[in-house]
Structure formats: C-alpha cells, structure tokens
Amino acid sequence: MSDKRSLEIEDLFKIKFLDSPFISPDGEKIVFTLKWIDEKKNKYFSNIYMADTESKNIIQFTRGEHSDRRPKWSPDMKYIAFISNRGEKTRIWIIPASGGEAYPITEEDGSFSFFTWSPDSKYIIYSFKKKYKNPDEEDEKETSDKPEKKEPSYFLIDDIQFKSDGQGVTGPDKYHIHIINIETKETKQLTDGNFHDVNPVISPDGKFIAFCTNRSQDIIDDPENDDIFTINLDTMETKQITIERGVKSSINWSPCGKEIVFLGNHTDIGFGWLRNLGVFTVPACGGKDRKLTFDFDFTASNKIVGDLQEFAMGPSSLPQFFDNGKEIAFLATVKGACELYSVTLEGGKPKKILGGKVEIASFHIDKTGKNIALIMGDMMHPHELFHLKKDGNNWVLNKLSNFNEFIQKEIELTEPEDIWFRNSDGVDLHGWIVKPANFNETNKYPLIQQIHGGPHVLYGYTFFHEMYYLASRGYCVLYTNPRGSHGYGEKFAEAIRPHWGTPDTKDQLEFLEYVISKGFIDEKRLYLAGGSYGGYMTVLLISKTDKFRAAIAERSVTNLTTLFGVSDYGYTFKCAVEALPWEEPEKYNLYSPLYNVKNINTPLFIIHSEEDYRAPVDQADQLFTALKFLKKEVKYLRFKKESHGLSRCGSPKNRKIRLKFILNWFESHK
C-alpha cells in the first residue's frame, strides 16, 4: 500500500513555474525566472534565480513580492537586465552580476514586448508601448495624499486593433523600438507610426537593429503579412529587407552579421498561423529569403497547451546559432512533444538535438555554442532547469533544479497512457488517457473527455494539473488531438478549414468509441469538457448527441457573427470562415452552435470571464439565455476581473473556485 496521497487543488499553489533561461556568454551560469503563487495574498510573484552549470548550485538573485522576469546577461557579464513591476511601474531594471541593489533604467510606465543588449554592453534596445493616457487627463492634479492609480475615463478609437485579451482596451499607442544608454539613461525612440514594431535584435558589430513589423496598407485585409526592417544606427535610415509575403517572427542575427534568421512561412492570406513555421534566412542587406528546413512537416515553435504557464513562445525561443555560426537551433512541435532541432545554413532535413516524450519550453545557447540552458518537463514532472553541454560530438544533459520534486515524493500519480487510433477516414489520431490510482481493468469507470482550444494548438507531453486532479477523484480522463491540431503535419492542421466542427467532432466521437471498446468505461457516465475552441466543440457535440451525462463549456465561442465584431481577433474570421457575416450570414450561422441549441438535452455548465476579449462574455450570455428560454438544464459561472486565460493565469482564488465547480458539476450528475 502506497503512503503517497492524492493530488489536491492546493498542490497547484505549491508548484514553481520556471521560465526564460539565459546562459552567460562563457556558459558557466544561467539566470532564469521563477514564479510562485501566494495563496493567502491571491497573487503571483516572480524573482530571478542564478544557477552554476558545474556545481549545480542555485541561488535566489532578486527578492521581493513583485514580478521580476526575462533576465538577460550583458555581453561583458557585468550586469543582468530584467523587466519588473517594482514601484507600480513596469520598467527595465539592471542589477550587477556580482550582486547588489537593482535599479531602473527606464522611467515611463508601459508594456515591453522584447529587449536585448548591445554588443558593447552600453545600450539596451527594446520594443515598448507606453501606458495610454488621454491628452486632457494627463495634467489633472491629484489632490489626495495617497494618489490612486488612474485609468483613462474614455478611449477615442479609430483602429481595429484597439483591444487585447489580458490587457483590455489598449488605446491607440503601438509598440515601437527604443534605445537607451545605461549610464546616462539617454533614450531615443527609433520608430513610430500606426503599426507595431517588435522583436528588436542588434547586429554583432552594433551598427544595425533588425525588427519585425506588419506595415501592410490595410492590416484588416492582410493581418499576417510581416516584414523585417533594419535601422542604421549611424544614419537612422530604416530599410525593409524582406520581399516575400507571409509570416515572419522570432528573428536573430547570424554571428557574422551577414544574414538574419527568422521563423515564418509563405502562404496565402489567412493561412499564416495555421501552416507550419519553417526556419528561414534573409541577407541582412535585403533580398529574397531562403527556407532551410526541408522534409520536415512540423511547425518550428512550441504549440503545446497546459495549465502551468501561459501559452506563448517566450523570448528564449528565438532560433539561435551555434557551431561557429554553421547551424541554427530551434524548437519544433512533433506528435505531442516539443523538441530541440538544428539545421545547417545550407539547409536540409533538421536533425534532433534533444527530444523524446518531453516539452522543451524554452532554451538559450551561450556564445561558445557548447552550452545550452533549457526549461523542460514531461507528463510526470513540471518544468525544471537543465544544462545541455557539448562533449566532442555528443550532447550531455544535466538536471540543475528540483523545485517541484514534492510531486514525485508525495503524490500518487498515474502516468497518462498514449493512444493511437485510426479513424474511419484512415487518419491516425493521437491522445492520452489518465486512469485513477489503483485502476482495475475489470471495473467500469466514469470518463471525462477534454477538448483543447486553439484550434491550431495541441495537448502534449507536459504536466497538466487539472487532468491529474480529476483522475484522482476516480475518473478516467481522455484528451486527444483531433484534426486541426498542430504537430501532426500541415494537412492535418488544415483539415478543419473552413469546416469548423466537422472533421474534428467526428474525430472526438470516434476516439471516444474506441476507448469505450476497451471495456473499462461506464457508458452511462460519460462527461465532456472543453475551453475556447474546445468549448465551441463541446456545445456543438452536445447538440449532435445525447451520449454525455453532463458537459462543461468554458470561454466558448457560440455565435460567429457576433464574435466577428467583439473579439480582439474577430476581424480575422473573414479568413477562417472565408466570408463576411453581412455578405454570407448563412455560413456564420452554419458554424455557430447557438443556432442548434434546441437540440441540446445534455445538462450544461457554462464558465466564462467578464474580461475575456478573445471569446467575449456575450458568447456565454447568448448561450445561457437561449438554453434558459428553452427550459434546458443549464448553470452559468461568470467570473469578474478575469480574462480568457483564467484556467492558466487567473487569480489563484478563482482558479481554485473553477476547479471545485467543475468537479461538483460532474459529481452531481453521477
């Protein structure tokens, strides 16, 4: 009999979240961000930690109850720069690498998308959007002794990109490139205009800055047409260096300074983020770009979703050069894993540096090209810090941290089982099932089928607290990657366009039947849950079948017509649906679950956040009202001051409440 215990909701608050590794130029030390949850204060905090790659000793480098993040060594190794919200402002701070007091070098409050050091360690280049203030409110005097944080009382809007999930209404300001002298704090804004300029990187000789931007004549018609520009720091001339249309992101300079590498693709309008990202180079002086990754039907980025960190490619996930500039390392999502690959400057089929059934969340390579810092985890282990060192022709992996070892020491977990299944269309589908502890195949178990959002993301080999929590309460938990998911080839991801909810709902139902055929599932106790696009699929599925005893739809899309006008990305649905709602309303209605509510008989629990700008709360309101009007069984949990990311970055208190309600809904329908 094991002396280990079941996983609890509160274990989420004990997990440490590691991110943004940055290795020193000599490969000896790694700085990284460690975030934790203070349940009593209902807040997240993060500080900078430093690890020694030889001794494996780790020290806490910054302290305090604030958010210190994205640390970066200066090239001369004298300083570490990072972003922090200390003093009620978000600014760039610097701390001596030998230790001491940190101090801010930027003054204006706002949002930073990226920053980097100059090669001589004298400057920091960054992409910044200032906090919006209305001109006639800027000079208002605060009469109180303790001034409150002021928010604009109104917004004057003339740009379709005026809001963003997690940020709300952002105002007219855009991200632009700035440079600051760290000694004098003299600052110059290098770009302006009505477009976002992001991902600034500086050439090895310090003379040019490259950055990404979309300067299309009309971003509404072509939201995925990015280009790379350079700024000559002597003449301040800005020059476009890319020619071909398509997605371009995550840029970096080659060590020789003659080429710029980026992740991207050449696609038709509307297909950019659906299709695979490849590794490309373009001459730094301008010209045609060149794709390097061939015979590789996977996307060069991390698309795995989970509930331990926000889904986003971090600043440490840029493609990076090593082997004296001859090879480029990058992350790729491959059949549920996120692995580290490399490709030569000549191009060809990428080769795997490190992989398996893991998620490499982010990485950074030192100047020698022989040391790589990694944040990595798998299904049984939350992310930890690793060091990958070149030894002759081989790479040697060492684990440096054990912040989350309590999971293995204290908790009884059942490792998810891989399932591959060929559907009736001859398509191979991949998924996992988590079984309860002490599983006995002669018994019959209730099953919860989970559906991921996106839709062009995937479940993968990462630690998923929610899945384990539900399994610890006696449920089998099934989660799969239907057509539309990334990681299984471009054709697989494209299969649902423009047929939302058609091949993918078929995949979900056939996968479920396959698992039921194994004989250990109680067919009278089947449950369904999904969030975002998964919430959309949940509502769609229960309008097609009554096989589920109860269902939960979170942050779901229900009415594509209204979504077009209210979502922060709504205007891009012209590409997804291949029509405009006022020109072909029947298309939008066809793919909108709201118009099939009369067919819903399954008890439904709706969860939504009032500050969700991705799938705004009106989507839940409409669904709830329609079901109530039809006298169906429905309940609605509506969170204040939460965004689309409630399940992975919402307030700790509300994340706990959410999980309690989810379990209670299923338990009350046994």
XYZ file of C-alpha atoms in Angstrom:
670
model
C 0.000 0.000 0.000
C 1.500 3.343 -1.061
C 1.975 6.033 1.555
C 1.569 8.690 -1.106
C -1.519 10.901 -1.216
C -3.931 12.078 -3.905
C -3.320 15.288 -5.813
C -5.289 18.236 -4.430
C -6.290 21.578 -5.933
C -3.955 23.279 -3.449
C -0.951 21.457 -4.924
C -1.212 23.896 -7.809
C -0.132 26.613 -5.373
C 2.999 24.669 -4.380
C 4.282 24.265 -7.929
C 7.099 26.586 -9.026
C 6.938 27.907 -12.582
C 10.293 28.273 -14.369
C 10.789 30.382 -17.479
C 13.191 32.465 -19.619
C 16.589 30.782 -19.131
C 19.546 32.912 -20.248
C 23.044 31.453 -20.088
C 26.134 33.615 -19.563
C 28.408 34.119 -22.585
C 31.016 31.766 -21.072
C 28.426 29.069 -20.332
C 29.122 28.957 -16.601
C 25.958 30.479 -15.129
C 22.272 30.547 -16.032
C 19.766 33.158 -14.924
C 16.070 32.346 -15.117
C 12.676 33.397 -13.804
C 10.943 31.504 -11.017
C 7.277 32.331 -10.435
C 5.223 31.170 -7.472
C 1.727 31.567 -6.060
C 0.920 33.166 -2.712
C -2.485 31.672 -1.957
C -3.197 33.943 1.019
C -2.437 37.116 -0.921
C -4.118 35.677 -4.030
C -1.205 36.780 -6.213
C 1.653 35.568 -8.371
C 5.204 36.746 -7.712
C 8.419 36.069 -9.592
C 12.122 36.605 -8.990
C 15.397 35.982 -10.781
C 17.472 32.945 -9.833
C 21.025 32.020 -10.856
C 22.414 28.511 -11.391
C 26.035 27.391 -11.672
C 26.331 24.869 -14.515
C 29.236 22.977 -12.920
C 28.382 22.871 -9.214
C 24.598 22.898 -9.874
C 24.272 25.375 -7.028
C 21.238 27.672 -7.381
C 20.806 30.987 -5.572
C 17.912 33.425 -5.444
C 19.251 36.576 -7.101
C 16.389 39.063 -6.639
C 13.827 39.215 -3.862
C 10.546 40.870 -3.063
C 6.862 40.477 -3.776
C 6.748 41.724 -7.332
C 7.236 40.387 -10.849
C 10.879 40.178 -11.990
C 11.120 38.445 -15.364
C 13.084 37.862 -18.602
C 16.632 38.223 -17.211
C 19.477 38.738 -19.700
C 23.224 38.847 -19.176
C 25.138 41.792 -20.586
C 27.769 40.605 -23.099
C 30.584 41.723 -20.752
C 28.907 39.700 -17.961
C 28.914 42.671 -15.557
C 25.142 43.163 -15.402
C 21.831 41.391 -15.637
C 18.884 43.305 -17.058
C 15.293 42.291 -16.423
C 11.724 43.596 -16.571
C 9.968 44.330 -13.287
C 6.812 45.963 -11.992
C 8.504 47.310 -8.858
C 7.226 50.689 -7.742
C 3.863 50.287 -9.528
C 5.516 50.762 -12.947
C 6.688 48.200 -15.468
C 10.264 49.118 -16.390
C 13.647 47.650 -17.325
C 15.933 47.207 -14.330
C 19.639 46.387 -14.021
C 21.490 44.580 -11.248
C 25.252 43.940 -11.008
C 26.042 40.302 -11.804
C 28.196 40.180 -8.671
C 25.148 41.109 -6.590
C 23.876 44.343 -5.095
C 20.939 46.663 -5.477
C 18.847 46.655 -8.635
C 17.906 49.988 -10.184
C 15.590 51.035 -13.029
C 16.995 52.469 -16.234
C 13.706 53.265 -17.976
C 11.188 55.620 -16.430
C 7.995 55.584 -18.461
C 5.314 53.064 -17.477
C 4.081 50.704 -20.149
C 4.472 47.319 -21.784
C 7.678 45.726 -23.111
C 7.456 43.082 -25.816
C 11.202 42.362 -26.050
C 14.620 43.771 -25.169
C 18.277 42.995 -25.894
C 21.757 44.288 -25.035
C 24.135 45.970 -27.470
C 27.390 44.029 -28.081
C 29.436 46.589 -26.111
C 27.056 46.348 -23.095
C 26.494 50.123 -23.149
C 22.939 50.159 -24.518
C 19.682 48.265 -24.255
C 17.348 48.120 -27.237
C 13.702 47.405 -26.553
C 10.197 47.352 -28.006
C 7.856 49.411 -25.832
C 4.294 50.672 -25.769
C 3.601 53.415 -23.268
C 0.643 53.239 -20.936
C -2.206 55.142 -22.532
C -3.407 58.441 -21.107
C -5.937 60.775 -22.657
C -4.321 64.124 -23.511
C -6.834 66.171 -21.494
C -6.414 63.907 -18.448
C -2.602 63.825 -18.305
C -2.280 67.147 -16.488
C -5.030 66.597 -13.942
C -3.575 67.168 -10.471
C -4.047 64.535 -7.810
C -5.290 66.189 -4.615
C -5.136 63.124 -2.381
C -2.093 62.454 -0.193
C -2.199 58.879 -1.458
C -2.887 59.155 -5.174
C -4.773 56.294 -6.736
C -3.646 54.581 -9.892
C -5.514 56.410 -12.616
C -7.119 54.722 -15.560
C -8.392 56.607 -18.623
C -12.041 57.620 -18.310
C -12.582 57.146 -22.049
C -10.914 55.911 -25.237
C -11.101 57.580 -28.636
C -10.737 54.727 -31.116
C -10.059 54.664 -34.843
C -8.012 51.443 -35.121
C -9.455 47.933 -35.417
C -6.683 46.611 -33.142
C -7.872 48.554 -30.087
C -8.120 45.735 -27.528
C -6.265 42.631 -26.466
C -7.124 39.751 -24.167
C -5.345 40.096 -20.847
C -4.825 43.822 -21.428
C -8.298 45.102 -22.222
C -8.765 48.234 -24.313
C -5.232 49.348 -25.067
C -5.704 52.698 -26.761
C -4.080 53.896 -29.976
C -0.415 53.533 -28.962
C 1.767 50.906 -30.658
C 4.954 49.072 -29.799
C 7.999 50.928 -31.119
C 11.759 50.458 -30.974
C 13.790 52.435 -28.425
C 17.449 52.540 -27.399
C 18.774 53.666 -24.010
C 22.279 54.388 -22.746
C 22.508 52.530 -19.439
C 24.910 55.090 -17.920
C 23.300 58.385 -18.943
C 19.780 56.963 -19.388
C 19.519 58.997 -22.590
C 16.705 57.421 -24.606
C 15.829 57.608 -28.294
C 12.666 56.333 -29.952
C 13.801 54.892 -33.273
C 10.468 54.061 -34.953
C 6.971 55.486 -34.989
C 3.728 55.160 -36.941
C 0.449 53.293 -36.679
C 1.909 49.772 -36.528
C 3.642 47.517 -34.021
C 7.441 47.180 -34.266
C 8.648 44.203 -32.213
C 11.489 41.721 -31.594
C 14.440 44.140 -31.976
C 17.849 42.445 -32.296
C 21.180 44.155 -32.877
C 23.909 43.160 -35.323
C 27.177 41.718 -33.952
C 29.039 44.926 -34.857
C 26.414 47.043 -33.093
C 25.652 49.141 -36.173
C 22.199 47.869 -37.175
C 18.972 46.923 -35.434
C 16.571 44.489 -37.102
C 12.919 44.178 -36.100
C 9.603 42.664 -37.227
C 6.568 44.664 -38.269
C 3.403 44.480 -40.359
C 3.195 47.665 -42.391
C 0.546 46.483 -44.821
C -1.561 49.235 -46.320
C -4.563 47.681 -44.606
C -3.916 45.212 -41.797
C -7.598 44.233 -41.883
C -7.139 42.661 -45.303
C -3.732 41.138 -44.603
C -3.118 40.595 -40.867
C -0.309 38.072 -41.390
C 1.985 39.921 -43.785
C 5.055 40.637 -41.682
C 8.352 42.065 -42.820
C 11.805 42.550 -41.367
C 13.273 46.048 -41.313
C 16.700 47.306 -40.269
C 17.757 50.616 -38.733
C 21.223 52.011 -39.481
C 22.282 53.497 -36.138
C 24.704 55.914 -37.832
C 22.256 57.393 -40.350
C 18.962 56.379 -38.662
C 17.802 55.106 -42.060
C 15.081 52.437 -41.873
C 15.098 49.819 -44.624
C 12.799 46.924 -45.488
C 14.937 43.854 -46.196
C 12.318 41.146 -46.887
C 10.317 40.840 -50.102
C 8.074 37.758 -49.950
C 4.658 37.952 -48.321
C 3.981 35.842 -45.238
C 4.512 35.348 -41.526
C 7.873 36.388 -40.070
C 8.719 36.267 -36.378
C 11.429 35.406 -33.841
C 14.328 36.989 -35.706
C 18.035 36.765 -34.856
C 21.355 37.820 -36.415
C 23.976 35.391 -37.631
C 27.342 35.714 -35.820
C 28.955 37.086 -38.989
C 26.235 39.721 -39.317
C 25.537 38.929 -42.960
C 22.243 37.089 -42.503
C 19.137 37.258 -40.355
C 17.309 34.091 -39.366
C 13.569 34.010 -38.684
C 10.617 31.672 -38.258
C 7.925 32.025 -40.882
C 6.207 30.762 -43.995
C 4.981 31.823 -47.414
C 1.226 31.329 -47.545
C -1.989 32.657 -48.923
C -3.792 35.286 -46.871
C -5.382 33.794 -43.772
C -3.251 30.644 -43.619
C -0.151 32.056 -41.921
C -0.530 30.779 -38.359
C -2.387 27.647 -39.463
C 0.506 26.337 -41.554
C 3.878 25.193 -40.307
C 6.536 27.727 -39.444
C 9.898 26.962 -41.016
C 13.388 28.334 -40.417
C 14.414 30.958 -42.989
C 17.336 33.291 -43.574
C 17.449 36.575 -45.467
C 20.513 38.677 -46.380
C 20.941 41.479 -43.845
C 21.356 43.880 -46.755
C 17.996 42.772 -48.188
C 16.755 40.356 -50.830
C 14.950 37.044 -51.257
C 14.676 34.846 -48.222
C 15.680 31.198 -48.202
C 13.945 28.322 -46.420
C 16.331 25.998 -44.600
C 14.012 23.303 -43.207
C 13.036 20.615 -45.730
C 11.350 17.207 -45.390
C 10.030 18.340 -42.025
C 6.246 18.532 -41.783
C 6.149 20.108 -38.327
C 5.975 23.668 -37.048
C 9.120 25.343 -35.700
C 7.567 26.569 -32.454
C 6.039 25.308 -29.215
C 2.277 24.842 -29.609
C 1.605 22.685 -26.528
C -1.075 23.910 -24.119
C -1.270 23.255 -20.394
C -2.332 24.889 -17.151
C 1.062 25.635 -15.567
C 2.057 28.558 -17.754
C 0.550 30.850 -20.314
C 0.726 29.515 -23.859
C 3.241 31.685 -25.634
C 6.581 31.412 -27.269
C 8.995 33.056 -24.877
C 11.909 35.341 -25.671
C 14.329 32.453 -25.161
C 12.771 30.539 -28.037
C 14.332 32.527 -30.853
C 16.240 30.401 -33.384
C 19.878 30.548 -32.291
C 23.231 29.936 -33.983
C 25.925 27.567 -32.754
C 28.857 25.559 -34.169
C 30.633 28.774 -35.244
C 27.532 30.039 -36.982
C 27.133 26.968 -39.191
C 23.994 25.600 -37.542
C 20.756 27.018 -36.169
C 18.876 25.530 -33.205
C 15.106 25.832 -32.876
C 12.123 24.261 -31.127
C 9.592 22.150 -33.019
C 6.258 20.591 -32.066
C 6.270 16.939 -33.106
C 3.457 14.486 -32.284
C 2.782 15.750 -28.781
C 6.380 16.670 -27.960
C 8.320 19.923 -28.194
C 11.891 19.033 -29.122
C 15.139 20.830 -29.914
C 16.348 20.549 -33.513
C 19.082 22.031 -35.661
C 19.523 22.780 -39.333
C 22.618 23.905 -41.233
C 22.909 27.190 -43.098
C 22.950 25.185 -46.325
C 19.502 23.839 -45.453
C 18.112 20.318 -45.429
C 16.293 17.944 -43.129
C 16.608 19.067 -39.494
C 18.307 16.765 -37.005
C 17.196 16.266 -33.430
C 19.477 17.586 -30.686
C 17.262 16.623 -27.760
C 13.763 15.207 -27.595
C 11.528 12.315 -26.693
C 8.278 12.483 -24.761
C 9.070 15.920 -23.340
C 8.183 19.575 -23.645
C 11.196 21.856 -24.012
C 9.521 25.138 -23.163
C 12.457 27.456 -23.890
C 16.214 27.424 -24.431
C 19.245 29.680 -24.762
C 22.734 28.983 -26.186
C 25.947 30.588 -24.911
C 28.468 32.416 -27.091
C 30.715 29.352 -27.406
C 27.835 27.311 -28.824
C 28.720 24.453 -26.482
C 26.292 25.116 -23.630
C 22.501 25.274 -23.771
C 20.168 26.269 -20.942
C 16.779 24.540 -21.089
C 13.461 24.713 -19.302
C 11.992 21.244 -19.781
C 9.359 18.939 -18.334
C 7.185 15.970 -19.181
C 3.845 14.465 -18.194
C 5.014 13.459 -14.721
C 7.363 16.366 -13.998
C 6.616 20.102 -14.105
C 9.278 22.250 -15.768
C 12.781 22.310 -14.302
C 16.120 23.812 -15.355
C 18.557 21.699 -17.387
C 22.028 22.211 -18.840
C 22.996 20.617 -22.158
C 26.762 20.553 -22.782
C 28.675 19.620 -25.928
C 31.240 16.892 -25.274
C 33.027 16.054 -28.502
C 30.307 15.013 -30.927
C 27.768 14.325 -28.193
C 25.492 16.430 -26.035
C 25.387 15.628 -22.303
C 22.252 16.552 -20.335
C 22.315 17.535 -16.652
C 19.355 18.434 -14.475
C 20.095 21.508 -12.362
C 16.900 22.154 -10.377
C 14.410 20.190 -8.282
C 11.922 22.857 -7.301
C 8.962 20.543 -7.904
C 10.283 17.268 -6.521
C 7.417 17.116 -3.998
C 5.228 15.871 -6.866
C 7.141 12.578 -7.116
C 7.862 12.276 -3.398
C 4.390 12.916 -2.002
C 1.722 12.407 -4.655
C 0.252 9.282 -6.219
C 0.097 9.926 -9.960
C -0.853 7.622 -12.794
C 1.166 8.324 -15.914
C -1.040 9.130 -18.926
C -1.133 6.343 -21.499
C -0.508 7.135 -25.158
C -3.280 6.054 -27.501
C -3.012 5.983 -31.286
C -6.189 5.261 -33.212
C -7.013 5.199 -36.945
C -10.429 6.732 -37.641
C -12.953 5.819 -40.333
C -11.308 8.266 -42.765
C -7.991 6.454 -42.393
C -6.438 9.284 -40.367
C -4.187 8.402 -37.426
C -5.214 10.223 -34.252
C -3.222 10.670 -31.054
C -4.413 11.097 -27.492
C -3.887 10.145 -23.866
C -5.901 8.659 -21.034
C -5.206 9.217 -17.348
C -6.600 6.436 -15.191
C -7.397 6.670 -11.475
C -4.916 5.320 -8.944
C -5.311 1.582 -8.258
C -7.025 1.152 -11.624
C -8.594 -2.279 -12.162
C -9.491 -3.132 -15.757
C -12.347 -5.375 -14.606
C -14.173 -2.365 -13.150
C -16.204 0.259 -15.000
C -15.111 3.888 -14.620
C -16.729 7.232 -15.448
C -14.887 9.133 -18.171
C -14.332 12.851 -18.773
C -13.394 13.757 -22.335
C -11.407 17.027 -22.522
C -11.095 19.125 -25.708
C -8.335 21.690 -26.240
C -8.781 25.192 -27.614
C -6.922 26.888 -30.426
C -7.892 25.137 -32.575
C -4.350 25.039 -34.008
C -2.540 24.008 -30.827
C -2.297 20.593 -29.153
C -2.198 18.593 -25.971
C 1.229 17.145 -25.343
C 3.847 15.677 -23.078
C 3.528 18.266 -20.332
C 2.377 18.167 -16.717
C -1.353 19.017 -16.611
C -2.601 19.603 -13.066
C -6.307 19.602 -13.996
C -6.169 16.197 -15.685
C -4.496 14.617 -12.658
C -6.890 16.282 -10.233
C -9.953 14.862 -11.996
C -8.330 11.418 -12.283
C -7.561 11.493 -8.549
C -11.330 11.723 -7.944
C -11.998 8.412 -9.659
C -12.466 9.456 -13.300
C -10.679 8.305 -16.404
C -9.668 11.454 -18.275
C -9.354 11.297 -22.064
C -7.730 14.111 -24.020
C -6.945 13.949 -27.713
C -5.615 15.913 -30.668
C -8.275 15.867 -33.403
C -7.777 17.189 -36.905
C -6.994 20.894 -36.743
C -4.272 20.372 -34.127
C -0.645 21.235 -34.827
C 2.132 18.671 -34.512
C 0.862 16.075 -36.991
C 1.556 17.729 -40.310
C 0.222 20.694 -42.226
C -2.564 18.761 -43.942
C -3.803 17.572 -40.537
C -3.922 21.138 -39.174
C -5.664 22.484 -42.280
C -8.359 19.785 -42.303
C -10.943 21.890 -40.441
C -10.683 24.956 -42.646
C -13.214 26.276 -43.465
C -15.255 23.450 -41.916
C -15.106 24.238 -38.212
C -16.640 21.495 -36.105
C -16.981 18.899 -38.857
C -13.970 16.544 -39.131
C -12.868 17.365 -35.577
C -16.201 16.489 -33.917
C -16.149 13.247 -35.869
C -12.645 12.537 -34.542
C -13.713 13.193 -30.948
C -16.696 10.841 -31.116
C -14.814 8.054 -32.886
C -11.911 8.294 -30.455
C -14.357 8.036 -27.563
C -15.973 4.921 -29.049
C -12.537 3.363 -29.494
C -11.717 3.870 -25.800
C -15.144 2.577 -24.730
C -14.479 -0.593 -26.741
C -11.618 -1.436 -24.350
C -14.260 -2.426 -21.792
C -13.389 -0.412 -18.673
C -15.561 2.685 -19.300
C -19.092 3.056 -17.926
C -21.081 4.219 -20.969
C -23.766 5.685 -18.716
C -21.273 8.035 -17.074
C -19.633 9.922 -19.930
C -18.794 13.599 -19.442
C -17.483 16.300 -21.760
C -15.491 19.495 -21.162
C -13.608 21.998 -23.284
C -12.362 25.566 -23.307
C -12.230 28.245 -26.024
C -12.420 26.311 -29.312
C -12.824 23.257 -27.063
C -15.857 24.975 -25.523
C -17.163 25.578 -29.031
C -16.706 21.870 -29.794
C -18.406 20.902 -26.528
C -21.560 22.867 -27.338
C -21.516 21.570 -30.900
C -21.134 17.945 -29.797
C -23.978 18.004 -27.269
C -26.203 19.463 -29.988
C -25.424 16.359 -32.084
C -25.526 13.583 -29.479
C -27.103 12.826 -26.095
C -24.450 10.295 -25.067
C -22.888 12.588 -22.429
C -24.400 12.710 -18.951
C -23.219 16.302 -18.386
C -20.940 18.822 -20.081
C -18.928 21.960 -19.326
C -18.251 24.717 -21.872
C -15.600 27.257 -20.860
C -14.746 30.571 -22.565
C -16.543 29.147 -25.571
C -17.411 30.530 -28.965
C -21.117 30.149 -29.734
C -22.048 32.800 -32.302
C -19.504 33.553 -35.019
C -21.480 36.545 -36.284
C -21.187 38.473 -33.026
C -17.684 37.107 -32.408
C -16.559 38.842 -35.602
C -17.362 42.208 -34.051
C -16.459 41.727 -30.390
C -13.338 39.515 -30.243
C -9.865 41.061 -30.293
C -9.156 38.773 -33.252
C -12.709 38.783 -34.593
C -11.926 40.539 -37.846
C -9.572 37.697 -38.825
C -12.546 35.298 -39.016
C -13.039 36.577 -42.524
C -10.109 34.254 -43.302
C -11.248 31.308 -41.142
C -14.815 31.247 -42.477
C -13.850 32.578 -45.925
C -16.749 35.021 -45.852
C -18.016 38.179 -44.171
C -21.036 37.918 -41.842
C -23.092 40.555 -43.663
C -22.341 39.039 -47.080
C -22.847 35.338 -46.281
C -24.642 35.155 -42.911
C -25.694 31.573 -43.591
C -22.035 30.461 -43.407
C -21.592 32.037 -39.988
C -24.863 30.537 -38.775
C -23.886 27.104 -40.092
C -20.765 27.008 -37.916
C -22.361 28.669 -34.859
C -23.550 26.242 -32.124
C -26.050 28.845 -30.883
C -28.350 28.016 -33.779
C -28.570 24.365 -32.703
C -29.459 24.927 -29.022
C -32.906 23.418 -29.437
C -31.164 20.051 -29.966
C -29.271 20.236 -26.655
C -30.565 17.897 -23.947
C -27.312 17.401 -22.005
C -27.062 19.329 -18.704
C -24.579 22.126 -19.400
C -22.380 24.177 -17.077
C -21.042 27.387 -18.645
C -17.873 29.070 -17.337
C -16.812 32.455 -18.660
C -14.856 35.567 -17.634
C -16.176 39.103 -17.892
C -12.860 40.493 -19.186
C -12.399 37.840 -21.867
C -11.543 39.743 -25.036
C -10.751 36.644 -27.129
C -14.155 34.964 -26.817
C -16.041 37.781 -25.099
C -18.625 37.125 -22.429
C -21.540 37.847 -24.762
C -20.887 34.380 -26.236
C -21.785 32.778 -22.894
C -24.662 35.181 -22.234
C -26.331 34.288 -25.529
C -25.946 30.551 -24.939
C -27.234 30.711 -21.364
C -30.214 32.883 -22.317
C -31.181 30.596 -25.199
C -30.985 27.443 -23.067
C -32.925 29.035 -20.204
C -35.554 30.253 -22.658
C -35.899 26.668 -23.905
C -36.104 25.406 -20.280
C -32.974 23.267 -20.604
C -30.790 22.334 -17.618
C -28.007 24.922 -17.518
C -25.943 26.848 -14.968
C -23.563 29.725 -15.557
C -20.407 30.569 -13.563
C -19.344 34.099 -14.505
C -16.027 35.438 -13.167
C -15.269 39.103 -12.626
C -11.873 40.611 -13.477
C -10.649 37.528 -15.328
C -9.546 37.051 -18.928
C -9.569 34.240 -21.486
C -6.611 32.718 -19.626
C -8.414 32.074 -16.327
C -7.506 28.364 -16.209
C -3.760 29.009 -16.560
C -3.103 32.557 -15.329
C -6.240 33.684 -13.495
C -6.157 34.687 -9.842
C -5.285 31.721 -7.580
C -8.577 32.076 -5.708
C -10.641 31.915 -8.890
C -8.611 29.035 -10.307
C -9.444 27.077 -7.158
C -13.133 28.023 -7.359
C -13.217 26.996 -11.010
C -11.817 23.513 -10.340
C -14.209 22.977 -7.426
C -17.226 23.839 -9.586
C -16.011 21.595 -12.412
C -15.738 18.577 -10.128
C -19.023 19.369 -8.373
C -20.894 19.539 -11.683
C -19.741 16.096 -12.722
C -20.246 14.651 -9.227
C -23.804 15.996 -9.121
C -24.617 14.172 -12.371
C -23.424 10.685 -11.472
